[in-house]
């Protein structure tokens, strides 16, 4: 009888802990979303155009990011008169890369496509995460360079994992840890968000710093963020490749 009662007690305790943990995760997520302005305000934004510069090895490179619902994004980076583009129109992902001899648009797949699909989610992965097929686990409370943070483990629907560090005081995201596949192999990177500013009642980071193995790789500083600006859907569509000139047959001399 005692053993059975103990088993029931342990089971109920375990169930309570699981429910409490799940509730805590959802409470933290709600606080984080509310700190940004609230889910309703985030979802009300139809488009965003952000301009700024990438700072890498002392060089400033202009960047423009355009996003539009339901799931469209385009990123343009200009350097020395050439523009590299990555875009997703909700169905097709494509890019141009004149710096590697590919000035014509070409379709992308794999991790390149997944990265653009993530960026096309204007609300962020935590908003309606269950409906999107993601899962979130509270790892615990930690100290991040002197700032108390909550660490959340976000597992995306596609299986990719993101560790999100949320400021315990103001509930804004300070860092995201992720892994990316590159031509040289898989790398682990930390993306730091800072310089939050309010735009149309929404708090958004105006500084993004990427570090690998503790070393800064680049920093993006945004100068301007416009919401609900008109952006035509054609901006995100893959352009047709320039028509190739028809080959002319060589005329053979008469025999």
PDB file of C-alpha atoms in Angstrom:
ATOM      1  CA  UNK A   1       0.000   0.000   0.000  1.00  0.00           C
ATOM      2  CA  UNK A   2       2.792   2.433   1.011  1.00  0.00           C
ATOM      3  CA  UNK A   3       4.802   1.617  -2.129  1.00  0.00           C
ATOM      4  CA  UNK A   4       1.736   2.187  -4.324  1.00  0.00           C
ATOM      5  CA  UNK A   5       0.962   5.465  -2.530  1.00  0.00           C
ATOM      6  CA  UNK A   6       4.594   6.553  -2.969  1.00  0.00           C
ATOM      7  CA  UNK A   7       4.442   5.690  -6.682  1.00  0.00           C
ATOM      8  CA  UNK A   8       1.246   7.694  -7.133  1.00  0.00           C
ATOM      9  CA  UNK A   9       2.752  10.622  -5.205  1.00  0.00           C
ATOM     10  CA  UNK A  10       5.916  10.599  -7.333  1.00  0.00           C
ATOM     11  CA  UNK A  11       3.849  10.392 -10.509  1.00  0.00           C
ATOM     12  CA  UNK A  12       1.676  13.321  -9.459  1.00  0.00           C
ATOM     13  CA  UNK A  13       4.766  15.294  -8.454  1.00  0.00           C
ATOM     14  CA  UNK A  14       6.416  14.590 -11.805  1.00  0.00           C
ATOM     15  CA  UNK A  15       3.243  15.593 -13.654  1.00  0.00           C
ATOM     16  CA  UNK A  16       3.015  18.804 -11.639  1.00  0.00           C
ATOM     17  CA  UNK A  17       6.659  19.655 -12.382  1.00  0.00           C
ATOM     18  CA  UNK A  18       6.185  19.052 -16.112  1.00  0.00           C
ATOM     19  CA  UNK A  19       3.052  21.221 -16.157  1.00  0.00           C
ATOM     20  CA  UNK A  20       4.753  23.928 -14.094  1.00  0.00           C
ATOM     21  CA  UNK A  21       7.788  23.872 -16.386  1.00  0.00           C
ATOM     22  CA  UNK A  22       5.623  24.131 -19.503  1.00  0.00           C
ATOM     23  CA  UNK A  23       3.673  26.968 -17.934  1.00  0.00           C
ATOM     24  CA  UNK A  24       6.924  28.768 -17.035  1.00  0.00           C
ATOM     25  CA  UNK A  25       8.185  28.456 -20.612  1.00  0.00           C
ATOM     26  CA  UNK A  26       4.981  29.923 -22.014  1.00  0.00           C
ATOM     27  CA  UNK A  27       5.026  32.698 -19.407  1.00  0.00           C
ATOM     28  CA  UNK A  28       8.598  33.624 -20.336  1.00  0.00           C
ATOM     29  CA  UNK A  29       7.760  33.597 -24.030  1.00  0.00           C
ATOM     30  CA  UNK A  30       4.706  35.797 -23.438  1.00  0.00           C
ATOM     31  CA  UNK A  31       6.792  38.252 -21.416  1.00  0.00           C
ATOM     32  CA  UNK A  32       9.365  38.369 -24.201  1.00  0.00           C
ATOM     33  CA  UNK A  33       6.699  38.965 -26.870  1.00  0.00           C
ATOM     34  CA  UNK A  34       5.012  41.598 -24.690  1.00  0.00           C
ATOM     35  CA  UNK A  35       8.374  43.335 -24.201  1.00  0.00           C
ATOM     36  CA  UNK A  36       8.611  43.686 -27.970  1.00  0.00           C
ATOM     37  CA  UNK A  37       5.155  45.255 -28.119  1.00  0.00           C
ATOM     38  CA  UNK A  38       2.775  42.315 -27.931  1.00  0.00           C
ATOM     39  CA  UNK A  39       1.686  39.634 -30.372  1.00  0.00           C
ATOM     40  CA  UNK A  40      -1.227  41.677 -31.754  1.00  0.00           C
ATOM     41  CA  UNK A  41       1.015  44.634 -32.598  1.00  0.00           C
ATOM     42  CA  UNK A  42       3.685  42.402 -34.163  1.00  0.00           C
ATOM     43  CA  UNK A  43       1.133  40.594 -36.322  1.00  0.00           C
ATOM     44  CA  UNK A  44      -0.421  43.874 -37.453  1.00  0.00           C
ATOM     45  CA  UNK A  45       2.765  44.890 -39.290  1.00  0.00           C
ATOM     46  CA  UNK A  46       2.440  44.011 -42.976  1.00  0.00           C
ATOM     47  CA  UNK A  47       5.913  44.901 -44.210  1.00  0.00           C
ATOM     48  CA  UNK A  48       9.311  46.061 -42.959  1.00  0.00           C
ATOM     49  CA  UNK A  49      12.196  47.732 -44.781  1.00  0.00           C
ATOM     50  CA  UNK A  50      15.465  47.994 -42.875  1.00  0.00           C
ATOM     51  CA  UNK A  51      18.641  49.698 -44.086  1.00  0.00           C
ATOM     52  CA  UNK A  52      22.071  49.778 -42.524  1.00  0.00           C
ATOM     53  CA  UNK A  53      25.624  48.585 -42.930  1.00  0.00           C
ATOM     54  CA  UNK A  54      27.703  45.495 -42.308  1.00  0.00           C
ATOM     55  CA  UNK A  55      30.972  46.318 -40.549  1.00  0.00           C
ATOM     56  CA  UNK A  56      33.626  43.737 -41.315  1.00  0.00           C
ATOM     57  CA  UNK A  57      37.377  44.226 -40.864  1.00  0.00           C
ATOM     58  CA  UNK A  58      36.846  47.985 -40.777  1.00  0.00           C
ATOM     59  CA  UNK A  59      34.917  48.029 -44.045  1.00  0.00           C
ATOM     60  CA  UNK A  60      31.323  49.302 -44.148  1.00  0.00           C
ATOM     61  CA  UNK A  61      29.034  47.504 -46.610  1.00  0.00           C
ATOM     62  CA  UNK A  62      25.472  48.783 -47.218  1.00  0.00           C
ATOM     63  CA  UNK A  63      22.669  46.272 -46.569  1.00  0.00           C
ATOM     64  CA  UNK A  64      18.911  46.446 -47.169  1.00  0.00           C
ATOM     65  CA  UNK A  65      16.418  43.916 -45.802  1.00  0.00           C
ATOM     66  CA  UNK A  66      12.808  43.866 -47.026  1.00  0.00           C
ATOM     67  CA  UNK A  67      10.113  41.645 -45.487  1.00  0.00           C
ATOM     68  CA  UNK A  68       6.459  41.250 -46.348  1.00  0.00           C
ATOM     69  CA  UNK A  69       3.647  38.967 -45.286  1.00  0.00           C
ATOM     70  CA  UNK A  70       2.794  36.196 -45.489  1.00  0.00           C
ATOM     71  CA  UNK A  71       6.394  34.928 -45.849  1.00  0.00           C
ATOM     72  CA  UNK A  72       8.617  36.980 -48.131  1.00  0.00           C
ATOM     73  CA  UNK A  73      12.098  38.380 -47.618  1.00  0.00           C
ATOM     74  CA  UNK A  74      14.865  39.947 -49.667  1.00  0.00           C
ATOM     75  CA  UNK A  75      18.392  40.880 -48.587  1.00  0.00           C
ATOM     76  CA  UNK A  76      20.639  43.086 -50.764  1.00  0.00           C
ATOM     77  CA  UNK A  77      24.306  43.696 -49.970  1.00  0.00           C
ATOM     78  CA  UNK A  78      26.206  46.181 -52.138  1.00  0.00           C
ATOM     79  CA  UNK A  79      29.988  46.406 -52.421  1.00  0.00           C
ATOM     80  CA  UNK A  80      32.171  48.082 -55.040  1.00  0.00           C
ATOM     81  CA  UNK A  81      29.206  48.708 -57.298  1.00  0.00           C
ATOM     82  CA  UNK A  82      28.006  45.101 -57.255  1.00  0.00           C
ATOM     83  CA  UNK A  83      24.949  43.785 -55.393  1.00  0.00           C
ATOM     84  CA  UNK A  84      24.566  40.323 -53.893  1.00  0.00           C
ATOM     85  CA  UNK A  85      20.935  39.315 -53.360  1.00  0.00           C
ATOM     86  CA  UNK A  86      19.176  36.554 -51.454  1.00  0.00           C
ATOM     87  CA  UNK A  87      15.386  36.322 -51.596  1.00  0.00           C
ATOM     88  CA  UNK A  88      12.409  34.099 -50.854  1.00  0.00           C
ATOM     89  CA  UNK A  89       8.911  34.708 -52.222  1.00  0.00           C
ATOM     90  CA  UNK A  90       7.094  32.209 -50.009  1.00  0.00           C
ATOM     91  CA  UNK A  91       7.752  29.327 -52.392  1.00  0.00           C
ATOM     92  CA  UNK A  92      11.045  29.804 -54.224  1.00  0.00           C
ATOM     93  CA  UNK A  93      14.386  30.885 -52.809  1.00  0.00           C
ATOM     94  CA  UNK A  94      16.992  32.434 -55.088  1.00  0.00           C
ATOM     95  CA  UNK A  95      20.202  34.426 -55.079  1.00  0.00           C
ATOM     96  CA  UNK A  96      22.717  36.330 -57.151  1.00  0.00           C
ATOM     97  CA  UNK A  97      26.392  36.445 -56.238  1.00  0.00           C
ATOM     98  CA  UNK A  98      28.481  38.537 -58.638  1.00  0.00           C
ATOM     99  CA  UNK A  99      31.431  38.313 -56.237  1.00  0.00           C
ATOM    100  CA  UNK A 100      31.727  34.610 -57.046  1.00  0.00           C
ATOM    101  CA  UNK A 101      31.015  34.921 -60.737  1.00  0.00           C
ATOM    102  CA  UNK A 102      27.253  34.306 -60.496  1.00  0.00           C
ATOM    103  CA  UNK A 103      25.554  37.582 -61.462  1.00  0.00           C
ATOM    104  CA  UNK A 104      22.497  35.773 -62.855  1.00  0.00           C
ATOM    105  CA  UNK A 105      19.720  34.633 -60.476  1.00  0.00           C
ATOM    106  CA  UNK A 106      19.719  30.972 -59.502  1.00  0.00           C
ATOM    107  CA  UNK A 107      17.541  28.877 -57.208  1.00  0.00           C
ATOM    108  CA  UNK A 108      18.826  27.826 -53.811  1.00  0.00           C
ATOM    109  CA  UNK A 109      18.103  24.871 -51.536  1.00  0.00           C
ATOM    110  CA  UNK A 110      19.337  23.301 -48.314  1.00  0.00           C
ATOM    111  CA  UNK A 111      20.627  25.540 -45.524  1.00  0.00           C
ATOM    112  CA  UNK A 112      20.656  28.637 -47.724  1.00  0.00           C
ATOM    113  CA  UNK A 113      16.929  28.242 -48.313  1.00  0.00           C
ATOM    114  CA  UNK A 114      16.206  27.430 -44.659  1.00  0.00           C
ATOM    115  CA  UNK A 115      18.009  30.597 -43.547  1.00  0.00           C
ATOM    116  CA  UNK A 116      15.863  32.776 -45.808  1.00  0.00           C
ATOM    117  CA  UNK A 117      12.703  30.961 -44.729  1.00  0.00           C
ATOM    118  CA  UNK A 118      13.576  31.765 -41.117  1.00  0.00           C
ATOM    119  CA  UNK A 119      14.079  35.421 -41.990  1.00  0.00           C
ATOM    120  CA  UNK A 120      10.717  35.520 -43.763  1.00  0.00           C
ATOM    121  CA  UNK A 121       8.962  34.912 -40.414  1.00  0.00           C
ATOM    122  CA  UNK A 122       8.330  38.544 -39.483  1.00  0.00           C
ATOM    123  CA  UNK A 123       6.980  37.730 -36.022  1.00  0.00           C
ATOM    124  CA  UNK A 124       9.916  35.545 -34.995  1.00  0.00           C
ATOM    125  CA  UNK A 125       9.893  31.843 -34.162  1.00  0.00           C
ATOM    126  CA  UNK A 126       8.552  32.256 -30.617  1.00  0.00           C
ATOM    127  CA  UNK A 127       5.256  33.851 -31.655  1.00  0.00           C
ATOM    128  CA  UNK A 128       2.707  31.028 -32.116  1.00  0.00           C
ATOM    129  CA  UNK A 129       5.595  28.553 -31.914  1.00  0.00           C
ATOM    130  CA  UNK A 130       3.322  25.551 -31.308  1.00  0.00           C
ATOM    131  CA  UNK A 131       1.174  26.314 -34.356  1.00  0.00           C
ATOM    132  CA  UNK A 132       4.365  26.565 -36.423  1.00  0.00           C
ATOM    133  CA  UNK A 133       5.445  23.098 -35.302  1.00  0.00           C
ATOM    134  CA  UNK A 134       8.331  24.276 -33.100  1.00  0.00           C
ATOM    135  CA  UNK A 135       9.040  23.161 -29.536  1.00  0.00           C
ATOM    136  CA  UNK A 136      10.592  25.192 -26.711  1.00  0.00           C
ATOM    137  CA  UNK A 137      12.285  23.971 -23.549  1.00  0.00           C
ATOM    138  CA  UNK A 138      13.425  26.050 -20.575  1.00  0.00           C
ATOM    139  CA  UNK A 139      17.022  25.084 -19.838  1.00  0.00           C
ATOM    140  CA  UNK A 140      17.379  27.381 -16.844  1.00  0.00           C
ATOM    141  CA  UNK A 141      18.625  30.711 -15.574  1.00  0.00           C
ATOM    142  CA  UNK A 142      22.229  31.663 -16.283  1.00  0.00           C
ATOM    143  CA  UNK A 143      24.675  34.532 -16.095  1.00  0.00           C
ATOM    144  CA  UNK A 144      25.683  35.972 -19.469  1.00  0.00           C
ATOM    145  CA  UNK A 145      28.614  38.328 -19.110  1.00  0.00           C
ATOM    146  CA  UNK A 146      27.188  39.721 -15.881  1.00  0.00           C
ATOM    147  CA  UNK A 147      23.544  39.800 -17.000  1.00  0.00           C
ATOM    148  CA  UNK A 148      21.018  37.254 -15.636  1.00  0.00           C
ATOM    149  CA  UNK A 149      19.310  35.517 -18.549  1.00  0.00           C
ATOM    150  CA  UNK A 150      16.864  32.708 -19.201  1.00  0.00           C
ATOM    151  CA  UNK A 151      18.087  30.111 -21.683  1.00  0.00           C
ATOM    152  CA  UNK A 152      15.467  28.575 -23.962  1.00  0.00           C
ATOM    153  CA  UNK A 153      16.099  25.684 -26.319  1.00  0.00           C
ATOM    154  CA  UNK A 154      14.066  26.208 -29.490  1.00  0.00           C
ATOM    155  CA  UNK A 155      13.756  23.219 -31.804  1.00  0.00           C
ATOM    156  CA  UNK A 156      12.372  24.276 -35.166  1.00  0.00           C
ATOM    157  CA  UNK A 157       9.957  22.180 -37.170  1.00  0.00           C
ATOM    158  CA  UNK A 158      12.801  21.273 -39.544  1.00  0.00           C
ATOM    159  CA  UNK A 159      14.889  19.923 -36.646  1.00  0.00           C
ATOM    160  CA  UNK A 160      17.347  22.815 -36.344  1.00  0.00           C
ATOM    161  CA  UNK A 161      18.089  23.984 -32.801  1.00  0.00           C
ATOM    162  CA  UNK A 162      18.477  27.523 -31.510  1.00  0.00           C
ATOM    163  CA  UNK A 163      19.487  28.465 -27.961  1.00  0.00           C
ATOM    164  CA  UNK A 164      17.842  31.768 -27.072  1.00  0.00           C
ATOM    165  CA  UNK A 165      19.058  33.926 -24.175  1.00  0.00           C
ATOM    166  CA  UNK A 166      16.428  36.319 -22.810  1.00  0.00           C
ATOM    167  CA  UNK A 167      17.255  39.156 -20.416  1.00  0.00           C
ATOM    168  CA  UNK A 168      15.712  38.228 -17.062  1.00  0.00           C
ATOM    169  CA  UNK A 169      14.981  41.884 -16.305  1.00  0.00           C
ATOM    170  CA  UNK A 170      13.525  43.389 -19.495  1.00  0.00           C
ATOM    171  CA  UNK A 171      12.612  40.105 -21.299  1.00  0.00           C
ATOM    172  CA  UNK A 172      14.298  41.124 -24.569  1.00  0.00           C
ATOM    173  CA  UNK A 173      16.436  38.635 -26.505  1.00  0.00           C
ATOM    174  CA  UNK A 174      20.155  39.273 -26.024  1.00  0.00           C
ATOM    175  CA  UNK A 175      21.727  36.318 -27.837  1.00  0.00           C
ATOM    176  CA  UNK A 176      20.908  33.423 -30.136  1.00  0.00           C
ATOM    177  CA  UNK A 177      23.276  30.468 -30.443  1.00  0.00           C
ATOM    178  CA  UNK A 178      23.014  28.432 -33.644  1.00  0.00           C
ATOM    179  CA  UNK A 179      24.866  26.143 -36.003  1.00  0.00           C
ATOM    180  CA  UNK A 180      25.356  26.802 -39.705  1.00  0.00           C
ATOM    181  CA  UNK A 181      26.699  24.637 -42.477  1.00  0.00           C
ATOM    182  CA  UNK A 182      29.351  26.291 -44.620  1.00  0.00           C
ATOM    183  CA  UNK A 183      31.544  25.070 -47.500  1.00  0.00           C
ATOM    184  CA  UNK A 184      34.243  24.534 -44.869  1.00  0.00           C
ATOM    185  CA  UNK A 185      31.991  22.510 -42.574  1.00  0.00           C
ATOM    186  CA  UNK A 186      29.538  23.177 -39.749  1.00  0.00           C
ATOM    187  CA  UNK A 187      30.217  26.184 -37.529  1.00  0.00           C
ATOM    188  CA  UNK A 188      28.668  27.328 -34.265  1.00  0.00           C
ATOM    189  CA  UNK A 189      27.882  31.022 -34.038  1.00  0.00           C
ATOM    190  CA  UNK A 190      26.528  33.453 -31.463  1.00  0.00           C
ATOM    191  CA  UNK A 191      24.365  36.349 -32.610  1.00  0.00           C
ATOM    192  CA  UNK A 192      24.119  39.229 -30.129  1.00  0.00           C
ATOM    193  CA  UNK A 193      21.170  41.652 -30.311  1.00  0.00           C
ATOM    194  CA  UNK A 194      21.504  45.143 -28.901  1.00  0.00           C
ATOM    195  CA  UNK A 195      20.668  48.845 -29.167  1.00  0.00           C
ATOM    196  CA  UNK A 196      16.932  48.200 -29.005  1.00  0.00           C
ATOM    197  CA  UNK A 197      14.780  51.074 -30.236  1.00  0.00           C
ATOM    198  CA  UNK A 198      11.052  51.574 -30.462  1.00  0.00           C
ATOM    199  CA  UNK A 199       9.558  51.774 -33.949  1.00  0.00           C
ATOM    200  CA  UNK A 200       5.800  52.240 -34.205  1.00  0.00           C
ATOM    201  CA  UNK A 201       5.408  50.861 -30.696  1.00  0.00           C
ATOM    202  CA  UNK A 202       7.602  47.806 -31.366  1.00  0.00           C
ATOM    203  CA  UNK A 203      11.011  47.219 -29.792  1.00  0.00           C
ATOM    204  CA  UNK A 204      13.562  46.083 -32.364  1.00  0.00           C
ATOM    205  CA  UNK A 205      17.349  45.552 -32.203  1.00  0.00           C
ATOM    206  CA  UNK A 206      19.381  48.012 -34.277  1.00  0.00           C
ATOM    207  CA  UNK A 207      22.639  46.144 -33.718  1.00  0.00           C
ATOM    208  CA  UNK A 208      23.485  42.518 -34.553  1.00  0.00           C
ATOM    209  CA  UNK A 209      26.934  41.144 -33.794  1.00  0.00           C
ATOM    210  CA  UNK A 210      28.051  37.687 -34.893  1.00  0.00           C
ATOM    211  CA  UNK A 211      30.806  35.877 -33.025  1.00  0.00           C
ATOM    212  CA  UNK A 212      32.477  32.543 -33.753  1.00  0.00           C
ATOM    213  CA  UNK A 213      34.597  30.986 -31.008  1.00  0.00           C
ATOM    214  CA  UNK A 214      34.336  34.262 -29.115  1.00  0.00           C
ATOM    215  CA  UNK A 215      35.732  36.348 -31.978  1.00  0.00           C
ATOM    216  CA  UNK A 216      33.630  38.978 -33.743  1.00  0.00           C
ATOM    217  CA  UNK A 217      33.112  38.064 -37.403  1.00  0.00           C
ATOM    218  CA  UNK A 218      30.908  40.985 -38.373  1.00  0.00           C
ATOM    219  CA  UNK A 219      28.468  43.513 -37.007  1.00  0.00           C
ATOM    220  CA  UNK A 220      25.324  44.873 -38.611  1.00  0.00           C
ATOM    221  CA  UNK A 221      24.219  48.350 -37.587  1.00  0.00           C
ATOM    222  CA  UNK A 222      20.800  49.458 -38.794  1.00  0.00           C
ATOM    223  CA  UNK A 223      20.229  53.132 -39.527  1.00  0.00           C
ATOM    224  CA  UNK A 224      16.539  53.045 -40.392  1.00  0.00           C
ATOM    225  CA  UNK A 225      13.587  50.696 -39.996  1.00  0.00           C
ATOM    226  CA  UNK A 226      10.303  51.449 -41.770  1.00  0.00           C
ATOM    227  CA  UNK A 227       7.105  49.527 -41.134  1.00  0.00           C
ATOM    228  CA  UNK A 228       4.094  49.112 -43.412  1.00  0.00           C
ATOM    229  CA  UNK A 229       5.898  50.619 -46.382  1.00  0.00           C
ATOM    230  CA  UNK A 230       4.541  49.613 -49.809  1.00  0.00           C
ATOM    231  CA  UNK A 231       6.638  46.783 -51.287  1.00  0.00           C
ATOM    232  CA  UNK A 232       5.463  45.073 -54.468  1.00  0.00           C
ATOM    233  CA  UNK A 233       5.454  41.255 -54.486  1.00  0.00           C
ATOM    234  CA  UNK A 234       7.587  41.329 -57.639  1.00  0.00           C
ATOM    235  CA  UNK A 235      10.536  42.501 -55.502  1.00  0.00           C
ATOM    236  CA  UNK A 236      10.779  38.993 -54.041  1.00  0.00           C
ATOM    237  CA  UNK A 237      10.238  37.053 -57.261  1.00  0.00           C
ATOM    238  CA  UNK A 238      13.156  35.433 -59.020  1.00  0.00           C
ATOM    239  CA  UNK A 239      13.931  37.415 -62.201  1.00  0.00           C
ATOM    240  CA  UNK A 240      14.239  35.619 -65.491  1.00  0.00           C
ATOM    241  CA  UNK A 241      17.777  34.957 -66.593  1.00  0.00           C
ATOM    242  CA  UNK A 242      19.018  37.164 -69.413  1.00  0.00           C
ATOM    243  CA  UNK A 243      18.325  35.541 -72.756  1.00  0.00           C
ATOM    244  CA  UNK A 244      21.356  33.943 -74.287  1.00  0.00           C
ATOM    245  CA  UNK A 245      22.401  35.183 -77.678  1.00  0.00           C
ATOM    246  CA  UNK A 246      21.632  32.594 -80.349  1.00  0.00           C
ATOM    247  CA  UNK A 247      24.670  30.916 -81.714  1.00  0.00           C
ATOM    248  CA  UNK A 248      25.402  31.721 -85.332  1.00  0.00           C
ATOM    249  CA  UNK A 249      26.584  28.940 -87.517  1.00  0.00           C
ATOM    250  CA  UNK A 250      29.874  29.467 -89.201  1.00  0.00           C
ATOM    251  CA  UNK A 251      29.597  29.714 -92.933  1.00  0.00           C
ATOM    252  CA  UNK A 252      31.719  27.165 -94.682  1.00  0.00           C
ATOM    253  CA  UNK A 253      33.572  28.301 -97.792  1.00  0.00           C
ATOM    254  CA  UNK A 254      32.166  26.874-101.044  1.00  0.00           C
ATOM    255  CA  UNK A 255      33.964  23.830-102.292  1.00  0.00           C
TER     256      UNK A 255
END
